[in-house]
Coordinates of C-alpha atoms in Angstrom, one line a residue:
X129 CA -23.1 16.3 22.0
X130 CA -23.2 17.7 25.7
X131 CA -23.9 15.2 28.1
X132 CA -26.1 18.1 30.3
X133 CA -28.7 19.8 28.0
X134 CA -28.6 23.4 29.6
X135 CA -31.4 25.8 27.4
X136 CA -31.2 28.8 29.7
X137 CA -30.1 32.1 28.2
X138 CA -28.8 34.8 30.0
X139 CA -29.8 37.7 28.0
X140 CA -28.3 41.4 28.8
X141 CA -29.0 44.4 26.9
X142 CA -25.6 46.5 26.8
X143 CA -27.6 49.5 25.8
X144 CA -25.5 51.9 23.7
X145 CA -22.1 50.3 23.9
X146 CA -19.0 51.1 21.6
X147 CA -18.6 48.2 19.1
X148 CA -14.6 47.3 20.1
X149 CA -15.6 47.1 23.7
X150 CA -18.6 45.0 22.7
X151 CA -16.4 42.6 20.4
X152 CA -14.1 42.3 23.4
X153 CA -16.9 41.2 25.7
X154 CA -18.2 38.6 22.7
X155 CA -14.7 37.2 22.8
X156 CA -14.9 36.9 26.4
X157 CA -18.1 34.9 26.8
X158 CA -17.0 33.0 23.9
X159 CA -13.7 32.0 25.2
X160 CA -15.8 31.2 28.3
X161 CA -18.3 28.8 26.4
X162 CA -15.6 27.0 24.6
X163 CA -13.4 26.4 27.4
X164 CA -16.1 24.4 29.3
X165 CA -16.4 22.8 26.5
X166 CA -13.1 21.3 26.2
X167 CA -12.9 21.0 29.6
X168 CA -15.7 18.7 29.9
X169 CA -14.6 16.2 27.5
X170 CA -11.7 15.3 30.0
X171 CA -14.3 14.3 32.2
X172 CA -15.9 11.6 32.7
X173 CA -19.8 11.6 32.0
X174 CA -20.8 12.3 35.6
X175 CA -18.4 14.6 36.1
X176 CA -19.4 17.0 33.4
X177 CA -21.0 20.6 33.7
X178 CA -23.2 22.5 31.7
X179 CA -21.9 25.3 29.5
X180 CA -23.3 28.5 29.4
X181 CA -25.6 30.7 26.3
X182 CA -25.9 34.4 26.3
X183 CA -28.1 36.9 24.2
X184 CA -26.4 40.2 24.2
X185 CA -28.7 43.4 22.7
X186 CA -26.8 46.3 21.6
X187 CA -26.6 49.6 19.9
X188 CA -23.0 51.0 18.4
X189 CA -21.9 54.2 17.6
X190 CA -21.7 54.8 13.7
X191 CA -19.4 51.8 12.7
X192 CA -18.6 49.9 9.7
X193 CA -17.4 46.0 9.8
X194 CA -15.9 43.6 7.4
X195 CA -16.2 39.9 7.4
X196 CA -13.1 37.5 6.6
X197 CA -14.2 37.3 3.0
X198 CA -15.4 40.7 2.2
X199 CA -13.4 43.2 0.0
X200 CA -11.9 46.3 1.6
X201 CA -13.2 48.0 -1.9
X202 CA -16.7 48.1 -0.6
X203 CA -16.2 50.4 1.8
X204 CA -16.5 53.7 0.2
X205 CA -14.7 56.2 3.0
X206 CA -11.0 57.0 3.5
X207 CA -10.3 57.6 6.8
X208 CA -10.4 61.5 6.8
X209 CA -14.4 60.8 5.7
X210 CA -15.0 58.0 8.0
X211 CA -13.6 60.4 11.3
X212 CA -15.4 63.3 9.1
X213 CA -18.7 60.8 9.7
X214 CA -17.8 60.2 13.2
X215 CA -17.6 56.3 12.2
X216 CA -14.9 53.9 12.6
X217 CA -14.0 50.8 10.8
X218 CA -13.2 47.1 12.1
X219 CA -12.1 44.3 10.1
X220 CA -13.4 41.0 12.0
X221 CA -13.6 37.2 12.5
X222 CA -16.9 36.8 11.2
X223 CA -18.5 35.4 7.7
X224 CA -20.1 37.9 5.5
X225 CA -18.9 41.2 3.8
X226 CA -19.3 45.0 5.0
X227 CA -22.2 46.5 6.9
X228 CA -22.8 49.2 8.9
X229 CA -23.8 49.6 12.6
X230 CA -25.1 52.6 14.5
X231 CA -28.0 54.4 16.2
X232 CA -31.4 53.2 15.5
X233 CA -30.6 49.7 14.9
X234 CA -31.1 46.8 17.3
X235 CA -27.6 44.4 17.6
X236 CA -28.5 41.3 18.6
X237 CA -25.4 38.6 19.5
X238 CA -26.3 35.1 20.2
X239 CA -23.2 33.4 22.2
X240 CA -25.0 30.1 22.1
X241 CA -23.3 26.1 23.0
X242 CA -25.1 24.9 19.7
X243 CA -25.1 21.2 21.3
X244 CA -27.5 22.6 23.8
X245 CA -29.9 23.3 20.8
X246 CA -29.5 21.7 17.5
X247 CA -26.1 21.4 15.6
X248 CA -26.9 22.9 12.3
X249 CA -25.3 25.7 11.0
X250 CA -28.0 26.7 8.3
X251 CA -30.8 26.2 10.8
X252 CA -29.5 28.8 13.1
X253 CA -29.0 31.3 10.2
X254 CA -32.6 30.7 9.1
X255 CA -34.2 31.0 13.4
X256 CA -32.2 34.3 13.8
X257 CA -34.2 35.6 10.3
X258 CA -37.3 33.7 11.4
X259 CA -37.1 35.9 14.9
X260 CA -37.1 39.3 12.7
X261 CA -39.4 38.1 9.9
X262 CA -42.3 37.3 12.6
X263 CA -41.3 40.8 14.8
X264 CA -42.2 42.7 11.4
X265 CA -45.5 40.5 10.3
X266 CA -46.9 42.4 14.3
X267 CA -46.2 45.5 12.3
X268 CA -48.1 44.7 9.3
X269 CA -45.0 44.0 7.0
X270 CA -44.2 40.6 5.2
X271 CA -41.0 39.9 5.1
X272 CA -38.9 37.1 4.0
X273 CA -36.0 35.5 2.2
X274 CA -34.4 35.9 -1.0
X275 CA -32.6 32.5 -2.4
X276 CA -28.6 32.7 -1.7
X277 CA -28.8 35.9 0.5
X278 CA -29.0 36.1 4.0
X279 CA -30.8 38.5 5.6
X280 CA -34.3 39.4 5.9
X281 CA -35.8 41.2 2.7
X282 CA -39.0 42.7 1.8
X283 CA -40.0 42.7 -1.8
X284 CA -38.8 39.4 -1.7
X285 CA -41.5 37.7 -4.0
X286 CA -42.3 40.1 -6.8
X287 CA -38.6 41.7 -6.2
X288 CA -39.4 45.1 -8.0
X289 CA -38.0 46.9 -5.2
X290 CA -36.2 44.3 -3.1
X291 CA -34.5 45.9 -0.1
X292 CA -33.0 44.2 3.1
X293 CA -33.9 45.2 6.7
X294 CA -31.7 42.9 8.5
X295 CA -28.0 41.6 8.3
X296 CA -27.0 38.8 9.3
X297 CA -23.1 37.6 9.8
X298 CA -21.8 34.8 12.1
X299 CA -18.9 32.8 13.3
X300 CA -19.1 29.2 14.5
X301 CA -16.1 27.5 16.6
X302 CA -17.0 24.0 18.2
X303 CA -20.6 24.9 18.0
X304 CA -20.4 27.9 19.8
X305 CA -21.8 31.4 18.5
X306 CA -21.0 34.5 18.3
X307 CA -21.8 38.0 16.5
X308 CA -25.6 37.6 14.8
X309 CA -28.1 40.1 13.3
X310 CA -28.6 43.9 12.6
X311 CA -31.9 44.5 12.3
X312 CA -32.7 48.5 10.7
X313 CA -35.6 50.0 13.6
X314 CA -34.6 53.5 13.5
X315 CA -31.9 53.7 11.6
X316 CA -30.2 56.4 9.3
X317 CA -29.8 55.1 6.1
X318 CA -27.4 57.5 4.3
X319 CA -24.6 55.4 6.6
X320 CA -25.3 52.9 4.0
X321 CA -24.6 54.9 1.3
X322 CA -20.9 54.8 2.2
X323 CA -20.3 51.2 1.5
X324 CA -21.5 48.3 -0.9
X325 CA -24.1 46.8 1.7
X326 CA -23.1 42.9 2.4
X327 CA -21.1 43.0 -0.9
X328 CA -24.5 43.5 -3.0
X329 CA -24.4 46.5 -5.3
X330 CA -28.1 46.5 -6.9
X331 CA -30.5 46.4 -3.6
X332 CA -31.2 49.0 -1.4
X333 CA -31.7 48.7 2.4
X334 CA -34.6 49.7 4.0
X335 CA -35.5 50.5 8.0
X336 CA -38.9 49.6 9.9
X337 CA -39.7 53.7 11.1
X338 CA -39.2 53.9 6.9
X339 CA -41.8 51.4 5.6
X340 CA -44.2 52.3 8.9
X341 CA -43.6 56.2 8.1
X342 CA -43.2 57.1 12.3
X343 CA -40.6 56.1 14.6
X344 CA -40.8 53.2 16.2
X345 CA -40.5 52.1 20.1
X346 CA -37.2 50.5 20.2
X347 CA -38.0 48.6 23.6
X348 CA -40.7 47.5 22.2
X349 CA -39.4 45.7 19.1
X350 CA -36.8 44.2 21.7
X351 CA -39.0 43.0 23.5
X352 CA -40.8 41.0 20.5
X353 CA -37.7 39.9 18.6
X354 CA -36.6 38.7 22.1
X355 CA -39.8 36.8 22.8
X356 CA -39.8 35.2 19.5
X357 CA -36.3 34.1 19.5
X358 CA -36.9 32.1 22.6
X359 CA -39.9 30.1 21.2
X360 CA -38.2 29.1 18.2
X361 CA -34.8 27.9 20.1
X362 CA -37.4 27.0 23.0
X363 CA -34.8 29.1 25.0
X364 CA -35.9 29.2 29.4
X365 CA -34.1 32.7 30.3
X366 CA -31.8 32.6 33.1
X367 CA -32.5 35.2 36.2

């Protein structure tokens, strides 16, 4: 538990920003966040300082990641097809399986102290898909969660036609954050058909422009997944 409760956020938004040089930056501010973490517990009480939380927006290039326990099977591309695609492939640090990243979807990385906000793995999960199920309900889509899947999902009652909208994968070191969500705004979808979408084979993925039938304003769905992100971690943004 941190002795100084600091809820201001620093957001940036990268803009379009190449995922390797985006991971590097995560690392960065994570390395950052920890270190004043364990730097602070050789201090006394009054001594100690208050550890910093970022939001970082983003938008990659065509790019496909896999999580420590995915399986390298599920991508579907050798790497003649993936340069053919003009994609590239990391394999990285976080939870989760493969997904895809690229234009038309908004990246959204938390690097948040956890002890600033509430220690609890599965409630974080649950906010970040909280943020995107209450962004789509403005647009006139319910959206929700399917039991053992993460993600946001429409169809996720009746489940006829259950398809996801929004990935989620995380990693969690001394209660600090990093990676976080992928959330489909204008996004091609035939990326998707290259790989076995978070491992699951029988669902389809979807896009917001898709189930609206126009394109959508991009700053503007920032703007709202943003805003509701801060009222549920009752986040104060930092100038």
């Amino acid at each position: 538990m941190n002795h100084i409760i600091n809820k201001k956020v620093k957001f940036i938004d990268l803009g379009k920003k190449d995922y390797k040089e985006t991971w590097d930056y995560q690392e960065l501010l994570f390395a950052e966040i920890v270190a004043a973490k364990i730097e602070n517990r050789k201090k006394g009480l009054e001594e100690q300082l208050s550890t910093s939380n970022y939001l970082l927006f983003v938008e990659h290039p065509h790019v496909y990641t896999i999580g420590k326990s995915g399986e390298l099977t599920h991508l579907l591309l050798d790497e003649v097809q993936l340069a053919e695609k003009e994609a590239t492939f990391y394999k990285i640090n976080r939870g989760g399986d493969i997904t895809y990243h690229g234009p038309g979807q908004l990246v959204g990385y938390p690097l948040l102290d956890l002890d600033n906000f509430f220690t609890d793995i599965h409630k974080y999960l649950r906010y970040l898909e909280e943020a995107i199920i209450l962004t789509l309900a403005e647009y006139g889509i319910e959206a929700g969660r399917i039991e053992g899947l993460t993600g946001v999902w429409l169809d996720h009652k009746e489940r006829i036609n259950p398809r996801k909208i929004c990935a989620l994968g995380v990693k969690s070191s001394r209660w600090v954050t990093m990676h976080g969500f992928a959330f489909n705004v204008n996004a091609d979808l035939s990326y998707f058909g290259n790989i076995v979408p978070c491992g699951i084979a029988d669902k389809a993925v979807t896009s917001l422009h898709l189930e609206l039938g126009r394109p959508v304003d991009e700053n503007e769905v920032k703007a709202k997944v943003r805003q509701h992100l801060a009222d549920l971690f009752e986040m104060e943004w930092e100038d």
